[in-house]
PDB file of C-alpha atoms in Angstrom:
ATOM      1  CA  MET A   1     139.720 149.650 -63.378  1.00 37.00           C
ATOM      2  CA  PRO A   2     137.924 152.826 -63.957  1.00 40.00           C
ATOM      3  CA  GLY A   3     134.417 153.153 -64.405  1.00 39.00           C
ATOM      4  CA  GLY A   4     131.340 151.841 -62.499  1.00 38.00           C
ATOM      5  CA  GLU A   5     130.627 151.717 -59.072  1.00 42.00           C
ATOM      6  CA  LYS A   6     133.327 149.971 -56.386  1.00 45.00           C
ATOM      7  CA  GLY A   7     133.302 146.534 -55.762  1.00 44.00           C
ATOM      8  CA  THR A   8     134.928 143.469 -56.493  1.00 42.00           C
ATOM      9  CA  ALA A   9     135.540 142.743 -60.062  1.00 44.00           C
ATOM     10  CA  PRO A  10     137.034 139.575 -61.718  1.00 50.00           C
ATOM     11  CA  PRO A  11     140.901 139.103 -61.524  1.00 51.00           C
ATOM     12  CA  THR A  12     142.390 140.814 -64.959  1.00 65.00           C
ATOM     13  CA  ALA A  13     144.878 138.565 -66.826  1.00 66.00           C
ATOM     14  CA  ALA A  14     147.666 140.795 -66.239  1.00 63.00           C
ATOM     15  CA  LEU A  15     146.897 140.610 -62.428  1.00 69.00           C
ATOM     16  CA  LEU A  16     146.869 136.791 -62.447  1.00 77.00           C
ATOM     17  CA  ALA A  17     150.243 136.948 -64.738  1.00 74.00           C
ATOM     18  CA  ALA A  18     151.877 138.801 -61.899  1.00 71.00           C
ATOM     19  CA  VAL A  19     150.487 136.480 -59.016  1.00 77.00           C
ATOM     20  CA  ARG A  20     152.008 133.111 -60.890  1.00 80.00           C
ATOM     21  CA  TYR A  21     155.153 134.951 -61.533  1.00 73.00           C
ATOM     22  CA  ALA A  22     155.411 135.893 -57.774  1.00 74.00           C
ATOM     23  CA  HIS A  23     154.749 132.526 -56.726  1.00 79.00           C
ATOM     24  CA  ALA A  24     156.983 130.852 -59.215  1.00 79.00           C
ATOM     25  CA  LYS A  25     159.783 133.248 -57.579  1.00 72.00           C
ATOM     26  CA  GLY A  26     159.077 131.964 -54.120  1.00 76.00           C
ATOM     27  CA  VAL A  27     156.889 135.167 -52.948  1.00 73.00           C
ATOM     28  CA  THR A  28     153.220 135.170 -51.892  1.00 74.00           C
ATOM     29  CA  ILE A  29     151.178 138.341 -52.546  1.00 74.00           C
ATOM     30  CA  GLY A  30     147.870 138.965 -51.720  1.00 72.00           C
ATOM     31  CA  ALA A  31     145.957 140.494 -54.726  1.00 71.00           C
ATOM     32  CA  GLN A  32     142.865 142.345 -54.831  1.00 72.00           C
ATOM     33  CA  VAL A  33     140.866 143.858 -57.784  1.00 71.00           C
ATOM     34  CA  SER A  34     137.994 146.596 -57.598  1.00 73.00           C
ATOM     35  CA  TRP A  35     136.370 149.007 -59.790  1.00 77.00           C
ATOM     36  CA  SER A  36     137.525 152.781 -59.339  1.00 80.00           C
ATOM     37  CA  ASP A  37     136.453 156.186 -60.234  1.00 83.00           C
ATOM     38  CA  ASP A  38     139.831 157.742 -58.773  1.00 86.00           C
ATOM     39  CA  LEU A  39     142.383 155.366 -58.872  1.00 85.00           C
ATOM     40  CA  ALA A  40     145.319 157.341 -57.892  1.00 88.00           C
ATOM     41  CA  LEU A  41     142.914 158.225 -54.444  1.00 89.00           C
ATOM     42  CA  ASP A  42     142.137 154.661 -53.949  1.00 90.00           C
ATOM     43  CA  ILE A  43     145.639 153.815 -54.343  1.00 89.00           C
ATOM     44  CA  ILE A  44     146.384 156.176 -51.737  1.00 90.00           C
ATOM     45  CA  THR A  45     143.899 155.437 -49.357  1.00 90.00           C
ATOM     46  CA  VAL A  46     144.669 151.714 -49.416  1.00 88.00           C
ATOM     47  CA  ALA A  47     148.160 152.436 -48.694  1.00 89.00           C
ATOM     48  CA  GLN A  48     147.043 154.762 -46.090  1.00 88.00           C
ATOM     49  CA  GLU A  49     144.823 152.019 -44.421  1.00 89.00           C
ATOM     50  CA  ALA A  50     147.258 149.265 -44.891  1.00 87.00           C
ATOM     51  CA  GLY A  51     149.692 151.359 -43.011  1.00 89.00           C
ATOM     52  CA  VAL A  52     152.718 150.717 -45.542  1.00 89.00           C
ATOM     53  CA  ALA A  53     156.134 152.294 -46.009  1.00 92.00           C
ATOM     54  CA  TRP A  54     156.232 151.693 -49.985  1.00 93.00           C
ATOM     55  CA  ILE A  55     153.535 151.970 -52.841  1.00 91.00           C
ATOM     56  CA  LEU A  56     155.164 150.178 -55.714  1.00 88.00           C
ATOM     57  CA  ILE A  57     153.563 150.855 -59.067  1.00 86.00           C
ATOM     58  CA  GLY A  58     153.805 150.023 -63.008  1.00 76.00           C
ATOM     59  CA  TYR A  59     153.675 152.491 -65.403  1.00 63.00           C
ATOM     60  CA  HIS A  60     150.859 152.884 -67.960  1.00 54.00           C
ATOM     61  CA  ARG A  61     152.177 153.297 -71.326  1.00 54.00           C
ATOM     62  CA  ALA A  62     149.841 155.567 -73.506  1.00 52.00           C
ATOM     63  CA  PRO A  63     149.012 154.473 -76.878  1.00 47.00           C
ATOM     64  CA  SER A  64     151.489 157.236 -78.510  1.00 47.00           C
ATOM     65  CA  GLY A  65     154.155 155.860 -76.185  1.00 48.00           C
ATOM     66  CA  ASN A  66     154.449 158.949 -74.635  1.00 50.00           C
ATOM     67  CA  ASP A  67     153.764 160.350 -71.125  1.00 48.00           C
ATOM     68  CA  THR A  68     154.950 157.342 -69.134  1.00 51.00           C
ATOM     69  CA  MET A  69     155.098 159.224 -66.109  1.00 57.00           C
ATOM     70  CA  GLY A  70     151.723 161.193 -66.575  1.00 59.00           C
ATOM     71  CA  GLY A  71     148.233 160.139 -65.614  1.00 77.00           C
ATOM     72  CA  VAL A  72     147.427 157.994 -62.498  1.00 82.00           C
ATOM     73  CA  VAL A  73     151.304 157.847 -61.819  1.00 85.00           C
ATOM     74  CA  GLN A  74     151.698 161.278 -61.679  1.00 86.00           C
ATOM     75  CA  GLU A  75     148.432 161.449 -59.684  1.00 89.00           C
ATOM     76  CA  VAL A  76     149.844 159.407 -56.927  1.00 90.00           C
ATOM     77  CA  PHE A  77     153.428 161.201 -57.261  1.00 90.00           C
ATOM     78  CA  VAL A  78     151.483 164.263 -56.069  1.00 89.00           C
ATOM     79  CA  LYS A  79     148.951 162.943 -53.336  1.00 88.00           C
ATOM     80  CA  ALA A  80     151.891 161.294 -51.762  1.00 90.00           C
ATOM     81  CA  GLN A  81     153.973 163.925 -51.194  1.00 88.00           C
ATOM     82  CA  ARG A  82     151.926 165.033 -47.998  1.00 84.00           C
ATOM     83  CA  LEU A  83     152.188 161.507 -46.573  1.00 88.00           C
ATOM     84  CA  PRO A  84     154.561 159.440 -45.280  1.00 91.00           C
ATOM     85  CA  VAL A  85     154.868 157.022 -47.742  1.00 93.00           C
ATOM     86  CA  ASN A  86     157.527 156.283 -50.465  1.00 94.00           C
ATOM     87  CA  VAL A  87     156.388 155.448 -54.075  1.00 94.00           C
ATOM     88  CA  GLY A  88     158.283 153.417 -56.669  1.00 92.00           C
ATOM     89  CA  VAL A  89     157.570 153.212 -60.112  1.00 90.00           C
ATOM     90  CA  PHE A  90     158.797 150.516 -62.547  1.00 85.00           C
ATOM     91  CA  ILE A  91     159.356 152.177 -65.829  1.00 80.00           C
ATOM     92  CA  GLN A  92     161.202 149.485 -67.674  1.00 67.00           C
ATOM     93  CA  GLY A  93     161.450 145.515 -66.655  1.00 64.00           C
ATOM     94  CA  THR A  94     163.671 142.465 -67.617  1.00 63.00           C
ATOM     95  CA  ASN A  95     163.525 138.532 -66.426  1.00 67.00           C
ATOM     96  CA  ARG A  96     167.021 138.345 -66.158  1.00 72.00           C
ATOM     97  CA  PRO A  97     168.474 137.698 -63.129  1.00 75.00           C
ATOM     98  CA  ILE A  98     169.517 140.690 -60.986  1.00 82.00           C
ATOM     99  CA  GLU A  99     173.308 140.346 -60.002  1.00 86.00           C
ATOM    100  CA  ARG A 100     174.039 143.801 -58.787  1.00 92.00           C
ATOM    101  CA  VAL A 101     171.697 146.801 -57.969  1.00 94.00           C
ATOM    102  CA  PHE A 102     172.711 150.565 -58.601  1.00 96.00           C
ATOM    103  CA  ALA A 103     171.099 153.127 -56.698  1.00 97.00           C
ATOM    104  CA  ALA A 104     171.819 156.941 -57.382  1.00 97.00           C
ATOM    105  CA  VAL A 105     171.732 158.651 -54.119  1.00 96.00           C
ATOM    106  CA  ASP A 106     171.956 161.775 -52.410  1.00 94.00           C
ATOM    107  CA  SER A 107     171.053 163.180 -49.154  1.00 92.00           C
ATOM    108  CA  SER A 108     167.507 164.539 -50.270  1.00 93.00           C
ATOM    109  CA  PRO A 109     163.995 162.454 -49.292  1.00 95.00           C
ATOM    110  CA  ASP A 110     164.366 160.678 -53.256  1.00 96.00           C
ATOM    111  CA  GLY A 111     168.077 159.681 -52.405  1.00 96.00           C
ATOM    112  CA  ARG A 112     167.371 158.178 -49.136  1.00 96.00           C
ATOM    113  CA  ALA A 113     164.378 156.097 -50.406  1.00 96.00           C
ATOM    114  CA  SER A 114     166.436 155.072 -53.642  1.00 97.00           C
ATOM    115  CA  LEU A 115     169.104 153.807 -51.007  1.00 97.00           C
ATOM    116  CA  ALA A 116     166.838 152.178 -48.803  1.00 96.00           C
ATOM    117  CA  LEU A 117     164.924 150.457 -51.503  1.00 96.00           C
ATOM    118  CA  GLY A 118     168.378 149.166 -52.931  1.00 96.00           C
ATOM    119  CA  VAL A 119     169.442 147.871 -49.703  1.00 97.00           C
ATOM    120  CA  ARG A 120     165.746 145.726 -49.332  1.00 94.00           C
ATOM    121  CA  ILE A 121     166.803 144.310 -52.961  1.00 92.00           C
ATOM    122  CA  ALA A 122     170.223 143.425 -52.383  1.00 94.00           C
ATOM    123  CA  GLN A 123     169.412 141.748 -49.122  1.00 93.00           C
ATOM    124  CA  GLY A 124     166.223 139.892 -50.427  1.00 88.00           C
ATOM    125  CA  ASN A 125     168.274 138.614 -53.715  1.00 87.00           C
ATOM    126  CA  LYS A 126     171.371 138.075 -51.856  1.00 90.00           C
ATOM    127  CA  CYS A 127     173.420 140.316 -54.747  1.00 93.00           C
ATOM    128  CA  LYS A 128     175.510 143.316 -54.842  1.00 95.00           C
ATOM    129  CA  LEU A 129     174.528 146.826 -54.282  1.00 97.00           C
ATOM    130  CA  ARG A 130     176.608 149.886 -55.703  1.00 97.00           C
ATOM    131  CA  ALA A 131     175.581 153.294 -54.692  1.00 97.00           C
ATOM    132  CA  LEU A 132     176.375 155.909 -56.889  1.00 96.00           C
ATOM    133  CA  LEU A 133     176.557 159.015 -54.867  1.00 95.00           C
ATOM    134  CA  LEU A 134     175.235 162.601 -55.942  1.00 93.00           C
ATOM    135  CA  THR A 135     177.366 165.329 -54.359  1.00 81.00           C
ATOM    136  CA  LYS A 136     176.725 168.652 -53.956  1.00 71.00           C
ATOM    137  CA  ARG A 137     180.429 169.696 -53.884  1.00 64.00           C
ATOM    138  CA  MET A 138     182.684 167.750 -56.162  1.00 58.00           C
ATOM    139  CA  PRO A 139     185.095 165.892 -54.829  1.00 60.00           C
ATOM    140  CA  THR A 140     183.842 166.353 -51.072  1.00 64.00           C
ATOM    141  CA  VAL A 141     180.940 164.206 -49.622  1.00 71.00           C
ATOM    142  CA  GLU A 142     178.636 165.778 -47.320  1.00 84.00           C
ATOM    143  CA  ASP A 143     178.387 164.268 -43.822  1.00 87.00           C
ATOM    144  CA  THR A 144     174.837 163.165 -44.072  1.00 90.00           C
ATOM    145  CA  LEU A 145     175.624 160.957 -47.360  1.00 91.00           C
ATOM    146  CA  LEU A 146     178.325 159.162 -45.581  1.00 91.00           C
ATOM    147  CA  ASP A 147     176.324 158.710 -42.683  1.00 94.00           C
ATOM    148  CA  MET A 148     173.634 156.888 -45.369  1.00 95.00           C
ATOM    149  CA  VAL A 149     176.857 155.167 -46.979  1.00 94.00           C
ATOM    150  CA  ARG A 150     177.886 153.502 -43.487  1.00 95.00           C
ATOM    151  CA  ASP A 151     174.527 152.448 -42.532  1.00 96.00           C
ATOM    152  CA  ALA A 152     173.822 150.764 -45.997  1.00 96.00           C
ATOM    153  CA  ARG A 153     177.098 149.115 -45.495  1.00 96.00           C
ATOM    154  CA  ALA A 154     176.208 147.777 -42.284  1.00 96.00           C
ATOM    155  CA  ASP A 155     173.120 146.077 -43.458  1.00 96.00           C
ATOM    156  CA  VAL A 156     174.505 144.641 -46.913  1.00 96.00           C
ATOM    157  CA  GLY A 157     178.253 144.085 -45.870  1.00 96.00           C
ATOM    158  CA  GLU A 158     180.899 143.405 -48.341  1.00 95.00           C
ATOM    159  CA  ALA A 159     178.404 143.376 -51.146  1.00 95.00           C
ATOM    160  CA  PHE A 160     178.086 146.960 -50.707  1.00 97.00           C
ATOM    161  CA  HIS A 161     180.102 149.580 -52.646  1.00 96.00           C
ATOM    162  CA  ALA A 162     179.887 153.193 -53.283  1.00 95.00           C
ATOM    163  CA  ASP A 163     181.151 155.272 -56.129  1.00 93.00           C
ATOM    164  CA  VAL A 164     180.754 159.398 -56.772  1.00 93.00           C
ATOM    165  CA  LEU A 165     178.937 159.961 -59.887  1.00 94.00           C
ATOM    166  CA  THR A 166     181.628 161.736 -61.651  1.00 91.00           C
ATOM    167  CA  GLU A 167     179.148 163.921 -63.696  1.00 92.00           C
ATOM    168  CA  ARG A 168     175.314 164.657 -63.051  1.00 92.00           C
ATOM    169  CA  SER A 169     174.381 163.321 -66.709  1.00 93.00           C
ATOM    170  CA  LEU A 170     172.276 160.635 -67.977  1.00 92.00           C
ATOM    171  CA  ASP A 171     175.465 159.579 -70.142  1.00 92.00           C
ATOM    172  CA  GLN A 172     177.585 159.147 -67.011  1.00 94.00           C
ATOM    173  CA  LEU A 173     174.634 157.467 -65.012  1.00 94.00           C
ATOM    174  CA  LEU A 174     173.961 154.797 -67.464  1.00 90.00           C
ATOM    175  CA  LYS A 175     177.775 154.763 -67.967  1.00 93.00           C
ATOM    176  CA  GLN A 176     178.572 154.090 -64.431  1.00 94.00           C
ATOM    177  CA  ALA A 177     175.471 151.609 -63.751  1.00 92.00           C
ATOM    178  CA  PRO A 178     175.802 149.001 -66.386  1.00 88.00           C
ATOM    179  CA  GLY A 179     173.904 146.494 -64.334  1.00 83.00           C
ATOM    180  CA  ARG A 180     170.248 144.890 -64.754  1.00 84.00           C
ATOM    181  CA  LEU A 181     168.666 147.208 -62.344  1.00 91.00           C
ATOM    182  CA  LEU A 182     168.704 150.657 -61.278  1.00 93.00           C
ATOM    183  CA  ILE A 183     167.232 152.942 -58.873  1.00 95.00           C
ATOM    184  CA  VAL A 184     166.755 156.657 -59.425  1.00 96.00           C
ATOM    185  CA  GLY A 185     165.044 159.387 -57.722  1.00 96.00           C
ATOM    186  CA  LYS A 186     162.489 161.614 -59.246  1.00 93.00           C
ATOM    187  CA  THR A 187     164.274 164.672 -58.759  1.00 94.00           C
ATOM    188  CA  PHE A 188     167.412 163.458 -60.540  1.00 95.00           C
ATOM    189  CA  ALA A 189     165.675 161.572 -63.213  1.00 93.00           C
ATOM    190  CA  ASP A 190     163.757 164.763 -64.237  1.00 91.00           C
ATOM    191  CA  GLU A 191     167.430 166.691 -63.785  1.00 93.00           C
ATOM    192  CA  VAL A 192     169.433 164.439 -66.247  1.00 92.00           C
ATOM    193  CA  GLY A 193     166.289 163.428 -68.656  1.00 89.00           C
ATOM    194  CA  LEU A 194     165.868 159.977 -67.703  1.00 84.00           C
ATOM    195  CA  PRO A 195     163.868 158.515 -70.660  1.00 74.00           C
ATOM    196  CA  LEU A 196     161.021 157.163 -68.835  1.00 60.00           C
ATOM    197  CA  ASP A 197     160.428 154.686 -71.369  1.00 57.00           C
ATOM    198  CA  GLU A 198     162.373 151.657 -72.541  1.00 53.00           C
ATOM    199  CA  ILE A 199     166.000 152.542 -72.986  1.00 53.00           C
ATOM    200  CA  PRO A 200     166.583 151.102 -76.749  1.00 51.00           C
ATOM    201  CA  GLY A 201     168.901 147.982 -76.202  1.00 52.00           C
ATOM    202  CA  SER A 202     168.678 147.887 -72.617  1.00 59.00           C
ATOM    203  CA  GLN A 203     168.331 144.802 -70.358  1.00 70.00           C
ATOM    204  CA  ARG A 204     167.859 146.521 -67.212  1.00 77.00           C
ATOM    205  CA  ARG A 205     164.919 147.125 -64.861  1.00 84.00           C
ATOM    206  CA  VAL A 206     164.559 150.663 -63.751  1.00 89.00           C
ATOM    207  CA  ILE A 207     162.558 152.088 -60.716  1.00 92.00           C
ATOM    208  CA  VAL A 208     161.947 155.998 -60.428  1.00 93.00           C
ATOM    209  CA  VAL A 209     161.121 156.546 -56.481  1.00 95.00           C
ATOM    210  CA  GLN A 210     159.600 159.382 -54.536  1.00 95.00           C
ATOM    211  CA  GLY A 211     160.958 159.485 -51.314  1.00 94.00           C
ATOM    212  CA  CYS A 212     158.268 160.794 -48.431  1.00 89.00           C
ATOM    213  CA  ARG A 213     159.219 164.143 -47.058  1.00 78.00           C
TER     214      ARG A 213
END
């Protein structure tokens, strides 16, 4: 929370709602609320002190409805680039159950993080995972990407499938990823102009990730 000296602050309604939702799903989370003059720096500092592999944050919708990935979110992205930590930002959500996870994957740090998060979610929810491969040379898939696919298949088993994204475009991405959860690397999201806001008429979760370099 901005302003004032750092210290313990009363839990907010949003935080309490998140804790209740987690408990309803059988997940126990620890909640910490504090005052901050630099939210991005404090988020990064807490992550470093805890030695976490991931920072998962929600976006802040500006009053105008624009600049979803600006402000604190953008600052966290920038500061995390120098650290061994992945960042995931939820830019859209739904309470509908997850039956299949889609992850846009290449051999870049973002692509590796997208696949790693997809594997963890698929395992945790016992659902299917489909990787959409972003190849550099169509129709050939580079060896590094094939190795990533093999590892993911070993982790997820028969619930894992992989397809090549036939065109590097937003329309094709959404066409080949009709499920309720889509994970996309930040670089590719910027490339195809993924709406960093709610996709009209969509009942899916969207997570944009930045992998550690």
